[in-house]
Tab-separated table of C-alpha atoms in Angstrom:
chain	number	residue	atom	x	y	z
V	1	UNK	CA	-1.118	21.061	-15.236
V	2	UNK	CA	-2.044	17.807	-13.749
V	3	UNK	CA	-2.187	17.647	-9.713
V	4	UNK	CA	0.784	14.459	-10.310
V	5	UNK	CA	2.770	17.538	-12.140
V	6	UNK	CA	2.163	19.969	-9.016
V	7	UNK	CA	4.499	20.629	-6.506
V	8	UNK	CA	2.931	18.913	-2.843
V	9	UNK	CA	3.123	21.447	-0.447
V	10	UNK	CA	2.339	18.915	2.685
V	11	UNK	CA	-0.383	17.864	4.595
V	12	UNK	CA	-2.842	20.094	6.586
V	13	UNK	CA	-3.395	17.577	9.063
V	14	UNK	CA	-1.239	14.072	8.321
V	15	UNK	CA	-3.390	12.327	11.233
V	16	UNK	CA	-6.524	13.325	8.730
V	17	UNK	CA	-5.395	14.033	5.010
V	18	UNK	CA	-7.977	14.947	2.083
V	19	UNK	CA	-7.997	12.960	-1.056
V	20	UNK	CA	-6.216	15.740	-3.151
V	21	UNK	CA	-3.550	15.956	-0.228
V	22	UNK	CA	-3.153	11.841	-0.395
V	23	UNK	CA	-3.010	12.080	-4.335
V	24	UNK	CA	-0.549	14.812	-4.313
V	25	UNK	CA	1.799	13.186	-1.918
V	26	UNK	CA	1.677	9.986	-3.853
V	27	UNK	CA	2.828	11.376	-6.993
V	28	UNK	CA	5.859	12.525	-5.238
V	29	UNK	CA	6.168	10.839	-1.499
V	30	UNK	CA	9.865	11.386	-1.249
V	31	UNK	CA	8.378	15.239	-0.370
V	32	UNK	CA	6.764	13.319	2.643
V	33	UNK	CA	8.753	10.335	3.672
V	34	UNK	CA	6.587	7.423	5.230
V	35	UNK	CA	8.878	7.111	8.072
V	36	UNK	CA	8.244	10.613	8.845
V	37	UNK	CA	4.336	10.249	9.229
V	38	UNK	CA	2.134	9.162	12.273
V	39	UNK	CA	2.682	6.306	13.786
V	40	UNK	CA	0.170	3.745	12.057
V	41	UNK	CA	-0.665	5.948	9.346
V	42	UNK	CA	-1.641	3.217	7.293
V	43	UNK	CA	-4.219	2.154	9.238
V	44	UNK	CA	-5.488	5.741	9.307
V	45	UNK	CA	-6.244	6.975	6.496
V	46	UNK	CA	-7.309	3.508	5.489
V	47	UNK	CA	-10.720	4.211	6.086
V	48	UNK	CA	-14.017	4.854	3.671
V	49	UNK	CA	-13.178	8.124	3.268
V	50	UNK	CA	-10.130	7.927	1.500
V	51	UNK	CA	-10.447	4.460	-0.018
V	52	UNK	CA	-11.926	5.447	-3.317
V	53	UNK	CA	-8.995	7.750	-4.007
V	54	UNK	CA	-6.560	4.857	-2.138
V	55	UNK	CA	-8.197	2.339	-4.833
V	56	UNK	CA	-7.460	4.781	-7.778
V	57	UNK	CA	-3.825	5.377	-6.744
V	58	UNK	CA	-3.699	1.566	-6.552
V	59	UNK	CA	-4.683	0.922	-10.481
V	60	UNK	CA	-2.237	3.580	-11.785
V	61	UNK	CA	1.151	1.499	-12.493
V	62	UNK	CA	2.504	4.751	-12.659
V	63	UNK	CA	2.167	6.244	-9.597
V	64	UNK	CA	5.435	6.259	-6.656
V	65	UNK	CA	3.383	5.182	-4.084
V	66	UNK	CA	1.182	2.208	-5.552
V	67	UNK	CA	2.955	-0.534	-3.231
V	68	UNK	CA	1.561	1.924	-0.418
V	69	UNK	CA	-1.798	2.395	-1.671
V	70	UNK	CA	-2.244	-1.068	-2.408
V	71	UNK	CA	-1.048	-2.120	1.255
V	72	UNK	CA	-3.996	-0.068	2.406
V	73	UNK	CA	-6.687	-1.849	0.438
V	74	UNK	CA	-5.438	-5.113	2.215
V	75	UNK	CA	-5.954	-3.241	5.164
V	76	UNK	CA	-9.644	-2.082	4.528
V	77	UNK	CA	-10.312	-5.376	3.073
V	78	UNK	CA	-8.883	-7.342	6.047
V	79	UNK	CA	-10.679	-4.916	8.126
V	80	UNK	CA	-14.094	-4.827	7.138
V	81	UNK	CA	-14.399	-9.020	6.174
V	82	UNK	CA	-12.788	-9.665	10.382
V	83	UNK	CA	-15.382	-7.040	11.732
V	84	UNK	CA	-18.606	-8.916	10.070
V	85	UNK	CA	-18.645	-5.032	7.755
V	86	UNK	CA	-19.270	-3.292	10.550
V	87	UNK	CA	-15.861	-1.478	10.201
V	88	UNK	CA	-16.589	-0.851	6.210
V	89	UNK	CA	-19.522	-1.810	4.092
V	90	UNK	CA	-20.173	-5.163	2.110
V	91	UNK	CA	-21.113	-3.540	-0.696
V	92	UNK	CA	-18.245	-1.191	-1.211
V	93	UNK	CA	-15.368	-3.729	-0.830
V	94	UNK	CA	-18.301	-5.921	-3.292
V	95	UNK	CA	-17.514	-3.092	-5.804
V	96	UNK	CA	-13.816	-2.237	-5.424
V	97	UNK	CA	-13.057	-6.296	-5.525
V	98	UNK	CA	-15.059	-6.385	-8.750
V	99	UNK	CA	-13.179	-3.141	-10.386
V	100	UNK	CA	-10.033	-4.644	-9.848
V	101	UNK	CA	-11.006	-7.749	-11.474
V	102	UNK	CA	-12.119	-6.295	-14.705
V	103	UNK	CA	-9.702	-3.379	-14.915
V	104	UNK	CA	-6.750	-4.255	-12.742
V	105	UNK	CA	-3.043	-5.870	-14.050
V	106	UNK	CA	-1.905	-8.769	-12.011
V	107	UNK	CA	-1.296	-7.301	-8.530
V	108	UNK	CA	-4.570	-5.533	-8.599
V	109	UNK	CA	-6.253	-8.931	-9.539
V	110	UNK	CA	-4.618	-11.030	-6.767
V	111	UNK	CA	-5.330	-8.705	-4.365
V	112	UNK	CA	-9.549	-8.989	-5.283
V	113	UNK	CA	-8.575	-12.885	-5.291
V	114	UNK	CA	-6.976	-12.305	-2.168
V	115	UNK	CA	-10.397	-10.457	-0.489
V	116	UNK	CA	-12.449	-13.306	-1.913
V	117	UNK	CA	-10.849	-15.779	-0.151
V	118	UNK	CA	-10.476	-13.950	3.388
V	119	UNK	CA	-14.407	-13.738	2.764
V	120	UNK	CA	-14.903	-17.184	2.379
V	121	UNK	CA	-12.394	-18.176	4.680
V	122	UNK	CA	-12.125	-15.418	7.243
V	123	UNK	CA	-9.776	-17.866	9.306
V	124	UNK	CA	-6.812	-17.487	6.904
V	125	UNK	CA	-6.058	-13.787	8.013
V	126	UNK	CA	-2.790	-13.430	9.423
V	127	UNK	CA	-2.000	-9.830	10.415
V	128	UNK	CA	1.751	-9.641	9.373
V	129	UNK	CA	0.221	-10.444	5.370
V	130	UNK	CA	-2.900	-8.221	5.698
V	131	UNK	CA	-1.867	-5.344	7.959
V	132	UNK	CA	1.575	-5.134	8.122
V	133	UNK	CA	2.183	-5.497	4.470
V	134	UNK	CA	3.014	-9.024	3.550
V	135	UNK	CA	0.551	-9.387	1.200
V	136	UNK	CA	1.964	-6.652	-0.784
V	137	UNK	CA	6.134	-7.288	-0.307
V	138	UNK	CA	5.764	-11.301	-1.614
V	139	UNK	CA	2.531	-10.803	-4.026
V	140	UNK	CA	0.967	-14.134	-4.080
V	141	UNK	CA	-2.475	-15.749	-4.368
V	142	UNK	CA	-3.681	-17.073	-1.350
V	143	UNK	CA	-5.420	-20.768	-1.660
């Protein structure tokens, strides 16, 4: 039995989730509905520590709560390029950005397109398309 074919049985600590906790509630978030969580709860668990498993969650086409996982990597990516990296590092945005290039269908590969050009043009952000999901409701490449 896969952990997507397991029942969720809720989070220990919503404020602070683990990565099998976030992957279980994904595969089944109606368990857990979003409106139901912390306030900002994006922006919490879109940190370092849960971004690998946010990322993987992201790739999967089949997974319930993609759109979700996908708003967070605009988060970390918005995050770390307006704080200079010292919110996340260079080098692991470098590496997620690159992933979705080579492995990622059409939303993952806008959104590295997306992180490239916030890093080259860290003027463009606009919170409402990078935090507040945007981005991720009206997919598009930004220029």
């Amino acid at each position: 039995m896969t952990l997507q074919q397991s029942s969720f049985r809720g989070f220990a600590n919503a404020v602070d989730p683990t990565a099998a906790e976030l992957r279980a509630w994904a595969y089944q978030p109606d368990s857990v509905p979003l409106q139901t969580m912390p306030q900002d709860w994006d922006l919490l668990v879109s940190g370092d520590r849960l971004i690998g498993t946010l990322f993987d969650l992201a790739m999967d086409r089949s997974c319930p709560a993609r759109r979700f996982a996908l708003h967070c990597l605009y988060i970390y990516a918005a995050d770390g390029i307006r704080t200079n990296f010292r919110a996340h590092p260079k080098r692991r945005l470098r590496k997620l950005v690159e992933q979705a290039e080579e492995y990622g269908d059409e939303l993952m590969v806008t959104w590295a397109h997306n992180s490239r050009v916030l890093l080259a043009k860290p003027e463009l952000f606009n919170y409402h398309d990078w935090c507040e999901g945007g981005l991720v409701r009206q997919s598009r490449r930004l220029g």
